[in-house]
Tab-separated table of C-alpha atoms in Angstrom:
chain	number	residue	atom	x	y	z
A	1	UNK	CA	-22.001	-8.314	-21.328
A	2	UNK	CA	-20.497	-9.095	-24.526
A	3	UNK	CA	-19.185	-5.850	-24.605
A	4	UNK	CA	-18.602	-4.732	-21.029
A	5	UNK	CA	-14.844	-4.525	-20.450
A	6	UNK	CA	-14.142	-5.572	-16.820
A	7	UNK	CA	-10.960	-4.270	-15.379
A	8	UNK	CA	-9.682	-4.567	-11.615
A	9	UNK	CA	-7.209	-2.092	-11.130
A	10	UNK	CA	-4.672	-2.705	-7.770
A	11	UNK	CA	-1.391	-1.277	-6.870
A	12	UNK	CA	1.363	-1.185	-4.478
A	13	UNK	CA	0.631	-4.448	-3.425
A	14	UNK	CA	4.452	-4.328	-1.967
A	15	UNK	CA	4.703	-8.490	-1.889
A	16	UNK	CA	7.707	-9.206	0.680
A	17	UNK	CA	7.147	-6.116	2.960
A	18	UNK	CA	7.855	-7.067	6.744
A	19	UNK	CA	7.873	-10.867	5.741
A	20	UNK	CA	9.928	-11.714	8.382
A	21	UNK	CA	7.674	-9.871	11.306
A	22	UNK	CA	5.757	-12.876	12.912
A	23	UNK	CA	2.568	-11.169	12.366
A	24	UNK	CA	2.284	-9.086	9.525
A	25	UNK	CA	5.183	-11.232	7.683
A	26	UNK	CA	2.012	-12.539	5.461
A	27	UNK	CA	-0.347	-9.400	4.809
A	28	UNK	CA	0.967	-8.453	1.666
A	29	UNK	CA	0.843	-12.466	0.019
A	30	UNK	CA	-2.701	-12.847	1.704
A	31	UNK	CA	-3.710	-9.133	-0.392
A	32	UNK	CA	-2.784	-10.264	-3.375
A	33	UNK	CA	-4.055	-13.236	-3.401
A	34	UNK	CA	-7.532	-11.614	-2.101
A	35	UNK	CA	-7.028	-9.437	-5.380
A	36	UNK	CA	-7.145	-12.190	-8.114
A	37	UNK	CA	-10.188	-14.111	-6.015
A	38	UNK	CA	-12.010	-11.315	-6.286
A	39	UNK	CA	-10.864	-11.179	-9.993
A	40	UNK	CA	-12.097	-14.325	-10.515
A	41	UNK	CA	-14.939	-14.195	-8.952
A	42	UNK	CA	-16.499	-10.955	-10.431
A	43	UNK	CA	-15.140	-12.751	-13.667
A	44	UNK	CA	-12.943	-9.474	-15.043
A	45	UNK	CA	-11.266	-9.302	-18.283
A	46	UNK	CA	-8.269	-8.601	-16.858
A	47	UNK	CA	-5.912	-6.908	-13.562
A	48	UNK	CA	-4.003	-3.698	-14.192
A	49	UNK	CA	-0.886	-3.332	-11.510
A	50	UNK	CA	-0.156	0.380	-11.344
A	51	UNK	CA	3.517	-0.554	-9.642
A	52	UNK	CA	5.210	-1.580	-6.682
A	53	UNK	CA	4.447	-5.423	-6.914
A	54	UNK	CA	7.402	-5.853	-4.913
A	55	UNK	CA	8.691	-3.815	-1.942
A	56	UNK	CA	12.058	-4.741	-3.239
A	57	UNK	CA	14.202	-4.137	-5.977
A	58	UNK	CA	15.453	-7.412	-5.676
A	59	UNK	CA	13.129	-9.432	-3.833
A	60	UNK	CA	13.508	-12.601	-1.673
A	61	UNK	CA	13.251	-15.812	-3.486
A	62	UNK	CA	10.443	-16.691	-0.831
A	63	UNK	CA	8.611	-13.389	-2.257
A	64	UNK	CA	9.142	-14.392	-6.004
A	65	UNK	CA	7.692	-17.485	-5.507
A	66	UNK	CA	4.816	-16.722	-3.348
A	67	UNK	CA	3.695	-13.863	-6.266
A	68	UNK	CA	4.683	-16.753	-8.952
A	69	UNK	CA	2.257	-19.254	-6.879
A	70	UNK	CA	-0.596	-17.090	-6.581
A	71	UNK	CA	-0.580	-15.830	-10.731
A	72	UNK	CA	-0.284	-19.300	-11.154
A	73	UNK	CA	-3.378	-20.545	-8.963
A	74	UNK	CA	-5.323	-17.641	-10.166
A	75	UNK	CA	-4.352	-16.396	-13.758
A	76	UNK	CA	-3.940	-20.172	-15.491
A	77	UNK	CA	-7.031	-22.014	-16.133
A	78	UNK	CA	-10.221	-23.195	-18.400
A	79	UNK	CA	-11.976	-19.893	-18.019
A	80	UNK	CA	-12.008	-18.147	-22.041
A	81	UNK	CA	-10.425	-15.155	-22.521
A	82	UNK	CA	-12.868	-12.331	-24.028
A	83	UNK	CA	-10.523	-9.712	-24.815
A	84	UNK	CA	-8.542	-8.948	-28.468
A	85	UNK	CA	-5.053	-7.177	-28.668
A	86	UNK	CA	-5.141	-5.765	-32.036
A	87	UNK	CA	-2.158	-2.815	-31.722
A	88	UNK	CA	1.521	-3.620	-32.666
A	89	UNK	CA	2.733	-6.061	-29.656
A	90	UNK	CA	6.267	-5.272	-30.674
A	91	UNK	CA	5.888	-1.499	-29.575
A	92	UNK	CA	3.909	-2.950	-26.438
A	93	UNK	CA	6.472	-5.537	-24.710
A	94	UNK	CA	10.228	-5.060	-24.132
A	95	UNK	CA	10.352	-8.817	-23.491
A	96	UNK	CA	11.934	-11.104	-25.686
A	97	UNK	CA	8.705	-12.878	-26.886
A	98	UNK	CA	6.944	-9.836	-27.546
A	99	UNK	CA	3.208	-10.709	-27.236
A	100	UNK	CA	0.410	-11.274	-25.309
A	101	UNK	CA	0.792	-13.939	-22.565
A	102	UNK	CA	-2.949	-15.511	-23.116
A	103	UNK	CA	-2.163	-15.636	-26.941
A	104	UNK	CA	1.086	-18.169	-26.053
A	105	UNK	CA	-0.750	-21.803	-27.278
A	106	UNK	CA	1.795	-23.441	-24.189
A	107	UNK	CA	-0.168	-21.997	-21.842
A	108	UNK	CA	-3.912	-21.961	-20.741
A	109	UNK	CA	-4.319	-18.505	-19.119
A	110	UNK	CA	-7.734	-17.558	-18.039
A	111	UNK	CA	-7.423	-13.847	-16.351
A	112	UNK	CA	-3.985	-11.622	-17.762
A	113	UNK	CA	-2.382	-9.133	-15.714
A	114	UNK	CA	-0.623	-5.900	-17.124
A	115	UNK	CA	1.498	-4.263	-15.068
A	116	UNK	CA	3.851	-0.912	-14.633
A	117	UNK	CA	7.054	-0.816	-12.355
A	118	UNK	CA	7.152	1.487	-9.884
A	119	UNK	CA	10.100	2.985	-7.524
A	120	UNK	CA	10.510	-0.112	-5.143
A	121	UNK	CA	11.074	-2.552	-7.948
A	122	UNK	CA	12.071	-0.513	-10.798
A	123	UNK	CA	15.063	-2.135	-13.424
A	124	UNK	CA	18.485	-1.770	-11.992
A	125	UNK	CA	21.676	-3.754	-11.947
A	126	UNK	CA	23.362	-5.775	-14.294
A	127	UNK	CA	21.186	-6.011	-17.534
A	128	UNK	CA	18.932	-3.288	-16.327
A	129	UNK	CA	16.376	-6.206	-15.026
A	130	UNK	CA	13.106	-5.695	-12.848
A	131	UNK	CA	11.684	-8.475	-10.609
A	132	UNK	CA	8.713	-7.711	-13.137
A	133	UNK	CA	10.993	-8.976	-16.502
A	134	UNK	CA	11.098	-12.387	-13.920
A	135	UNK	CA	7.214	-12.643	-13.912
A	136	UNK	CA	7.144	-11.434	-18.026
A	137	UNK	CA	9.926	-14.087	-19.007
A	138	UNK	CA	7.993	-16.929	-16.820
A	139	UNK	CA	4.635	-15.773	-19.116
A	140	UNK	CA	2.931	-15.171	-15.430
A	141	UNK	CA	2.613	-10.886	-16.250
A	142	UNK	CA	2.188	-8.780	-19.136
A	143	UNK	CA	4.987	-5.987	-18.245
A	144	UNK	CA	4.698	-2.981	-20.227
A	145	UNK	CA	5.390	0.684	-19.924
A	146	UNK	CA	9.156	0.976	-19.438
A	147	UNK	CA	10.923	3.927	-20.734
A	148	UNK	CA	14.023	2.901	-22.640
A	149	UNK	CA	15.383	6.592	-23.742
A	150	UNK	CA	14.425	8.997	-20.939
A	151	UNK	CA	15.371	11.591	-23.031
A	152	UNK	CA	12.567	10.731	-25.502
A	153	UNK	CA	9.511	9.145	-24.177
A	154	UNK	CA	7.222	7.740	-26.649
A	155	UNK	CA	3.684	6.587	-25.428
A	156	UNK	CA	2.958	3.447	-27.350
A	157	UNK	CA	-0.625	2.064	-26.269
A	158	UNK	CA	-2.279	-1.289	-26.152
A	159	UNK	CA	-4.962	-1.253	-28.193
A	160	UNK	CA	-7.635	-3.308	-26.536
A	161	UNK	CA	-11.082	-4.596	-27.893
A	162	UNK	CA	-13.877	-6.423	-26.265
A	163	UNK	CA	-17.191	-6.890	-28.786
A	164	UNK	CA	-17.896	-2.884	-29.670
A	165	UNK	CA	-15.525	-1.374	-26.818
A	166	UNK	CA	-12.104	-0.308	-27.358
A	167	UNK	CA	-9.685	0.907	-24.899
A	168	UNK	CA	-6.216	2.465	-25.472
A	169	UNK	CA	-4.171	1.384	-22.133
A	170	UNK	CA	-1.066	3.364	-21.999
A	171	UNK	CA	1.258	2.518	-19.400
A	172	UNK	CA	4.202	4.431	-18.007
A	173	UNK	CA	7.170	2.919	-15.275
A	174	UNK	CA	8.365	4.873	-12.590
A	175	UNK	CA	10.822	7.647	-13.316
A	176	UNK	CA	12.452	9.952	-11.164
A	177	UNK	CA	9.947	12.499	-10.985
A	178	UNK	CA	12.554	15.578	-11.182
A	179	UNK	CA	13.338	14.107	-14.402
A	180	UNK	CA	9.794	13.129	-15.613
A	181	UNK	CA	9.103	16.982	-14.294
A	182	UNK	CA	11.521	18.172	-16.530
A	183	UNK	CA	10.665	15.850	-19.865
A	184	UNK	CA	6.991	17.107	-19.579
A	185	UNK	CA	7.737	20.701	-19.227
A	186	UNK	CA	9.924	20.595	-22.501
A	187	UNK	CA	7.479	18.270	-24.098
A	188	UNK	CA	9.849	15.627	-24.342
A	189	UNK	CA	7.048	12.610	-23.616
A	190	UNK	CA	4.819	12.129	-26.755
A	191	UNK	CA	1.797	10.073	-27.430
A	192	UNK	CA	1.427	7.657	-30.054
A	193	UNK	CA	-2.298	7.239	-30.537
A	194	UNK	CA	-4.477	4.603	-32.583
A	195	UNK	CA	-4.236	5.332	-36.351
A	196	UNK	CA	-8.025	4.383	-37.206
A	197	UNK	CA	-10.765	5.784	-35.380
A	198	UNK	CA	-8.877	7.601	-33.080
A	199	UNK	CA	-11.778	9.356	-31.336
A	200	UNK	CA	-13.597	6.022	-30.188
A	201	UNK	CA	-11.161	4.788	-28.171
A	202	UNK	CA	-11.337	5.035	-24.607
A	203	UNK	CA	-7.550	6.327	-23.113
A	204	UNK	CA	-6.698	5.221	-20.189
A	205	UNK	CA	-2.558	6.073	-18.428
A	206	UNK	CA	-1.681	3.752	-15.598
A	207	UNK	CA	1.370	5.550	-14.098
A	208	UNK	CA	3.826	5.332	-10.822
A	209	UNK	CA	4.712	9.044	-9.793
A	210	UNK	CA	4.577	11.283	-6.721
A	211	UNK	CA	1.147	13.389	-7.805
A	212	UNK	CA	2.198	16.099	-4.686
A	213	UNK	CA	4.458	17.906	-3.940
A	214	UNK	CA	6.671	16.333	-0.617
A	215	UNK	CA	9.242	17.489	2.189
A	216	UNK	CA	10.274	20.928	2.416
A	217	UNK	CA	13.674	22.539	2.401
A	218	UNK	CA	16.643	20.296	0.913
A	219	UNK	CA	14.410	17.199	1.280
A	220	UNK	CA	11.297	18.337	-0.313
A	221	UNK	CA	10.375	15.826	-3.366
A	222	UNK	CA	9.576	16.590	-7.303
A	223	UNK	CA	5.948	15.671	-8.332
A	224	UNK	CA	3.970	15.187	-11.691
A	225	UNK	CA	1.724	17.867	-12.156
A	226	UNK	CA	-2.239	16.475	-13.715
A	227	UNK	CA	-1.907	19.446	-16.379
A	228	UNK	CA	1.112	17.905	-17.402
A	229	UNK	CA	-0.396	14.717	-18.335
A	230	UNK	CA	-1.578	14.374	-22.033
A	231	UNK	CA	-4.596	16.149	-22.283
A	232	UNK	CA	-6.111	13.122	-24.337
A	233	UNK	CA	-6.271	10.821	-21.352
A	234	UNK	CA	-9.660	10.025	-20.501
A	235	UNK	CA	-8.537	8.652	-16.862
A	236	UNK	CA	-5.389	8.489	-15.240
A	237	UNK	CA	-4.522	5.238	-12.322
A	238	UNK	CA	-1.990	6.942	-10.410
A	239	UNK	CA	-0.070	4.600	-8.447
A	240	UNK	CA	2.356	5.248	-6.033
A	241	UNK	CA	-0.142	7.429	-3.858
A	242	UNK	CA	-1.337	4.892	-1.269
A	243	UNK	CA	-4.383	7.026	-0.530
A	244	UNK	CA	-7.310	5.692	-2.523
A	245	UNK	CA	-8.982	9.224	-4.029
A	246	UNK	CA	-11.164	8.729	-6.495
A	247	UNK	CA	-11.142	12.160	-9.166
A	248	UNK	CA	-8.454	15.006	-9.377
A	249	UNK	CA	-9.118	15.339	-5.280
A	250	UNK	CA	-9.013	19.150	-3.305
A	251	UNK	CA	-7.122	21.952	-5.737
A	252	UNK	CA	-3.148	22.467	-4.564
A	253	UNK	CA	-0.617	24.963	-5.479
A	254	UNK	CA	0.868	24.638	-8.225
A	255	UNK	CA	-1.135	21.777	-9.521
């Protein structure tokens, strides 16, 4: 066990959708909270969030806190943390502090979360902020992934060890997928991978795109191609895609 990396892997947990129905105006709280139980109880490593924690792009207050309560119940504790971050933390983060939340000596966190954005709460407004920044800045969420020059996406991966395994988790935010489209196909989006060893480490991209094609006519959607993805990617979470498929799925055109 000492060197079995346990991962639970959600997304689109869209906290705050239909609060205010009288019946389903808890569902999405009552999920996620479900999520980190479950996280606790099969004792994993960590929880990657493949986007869309919030149905909002600026959520309620009564959504912010309800997320805040449950990382807070779940993710702080007495419970030792097994894995190592041993990459650059100041490629990894955005944030301010620039690290690891479990490695903070304020705080006793016994399961950390990673997490993408996606296109419900993806940064926007004044300061370019996402609900997720909120949950990074209170130490409750590892964010990661955001692209800062869409014009030049770099790949920058955490570099993640547990005894003798080692996984590469690279992490990319939502971005308009006409544009994403177009930054593949001139091979604008680059990899940075590990310097040593670079064969024994396990790649894995957690990502927030369309992966088909939608609509038809004027309304029909861009999509992310799999043969666009980095052909060094040794498994892909595709968020976004609320259908749970497990491998590439049936062939489609163009794909």
């Amino acid at each position: 066990d000492g060197d079995v990396l346990r991962i639970l892997i959600a997304s689109d947990m869209h906290l705050g959708y239909a609060e205010k129905d009288p019946i389903r105006g808890e569902d999405s709280f009552n999920t996620f909270e479900e999520i980190f139980i479950k996280a606790n109880e099969q004792q994993a490593d960590m929880v990657l969030l493949a986007g869309d924690l919030f149905h909002d792009n600026k959520p309620s207050r009564r959504a912010l806190q309800r997320c805040m309560e449950v990382l807070r119940d779940h993710c702080l504790g007495q419970r030792e943390v097994h894995i190592e971050v041993v990459s650059d933390q100041t490629a990894n983060f955005h944030d301010k502090y620039k690290s690891v939340n479990y490695e903070d000596s304020n705080y006793n966190v016994q399961l950390p979360v990673f997490s993408i954005h996606g296109n419900h709460d993806d940064p926007a407004g004044d300061g370019g902020l996402a609900a997720l920044d909120l949950m990074s800045t209170a130490n409750l969420v590892n964010y990661f992934g955001r692209a800062n020059d869409i014009a030049s996406v770099r790949l920058y991966p955490i570099l993640i060890q547990k005894g003798i395994t080692k996984l590469a988790l690279y992490g990319l935010g939502h971005i308009r997928d006409e544009r994403l489209h177009r930054a593949l196909e001139r091979k604008e989006v680059s990899v940075a991978r590990p310097s040593k060893d670079t064969d024994q480490w396990f790649n894995l991209l957690a990502l927030h795109q369309n992966r088909h094609e939608r609509g038809a006519g004027d309304g029909k959607k861009g999509y992310i191609k799999e043969s666009q993805l980095p052909s060094c990617m040794d498994i892909v979470v595709w968020g976004h895609e609320h259908k749970c498929e497990i491998g590439s799925g049936p062939p489609r055109a163009g794909g």
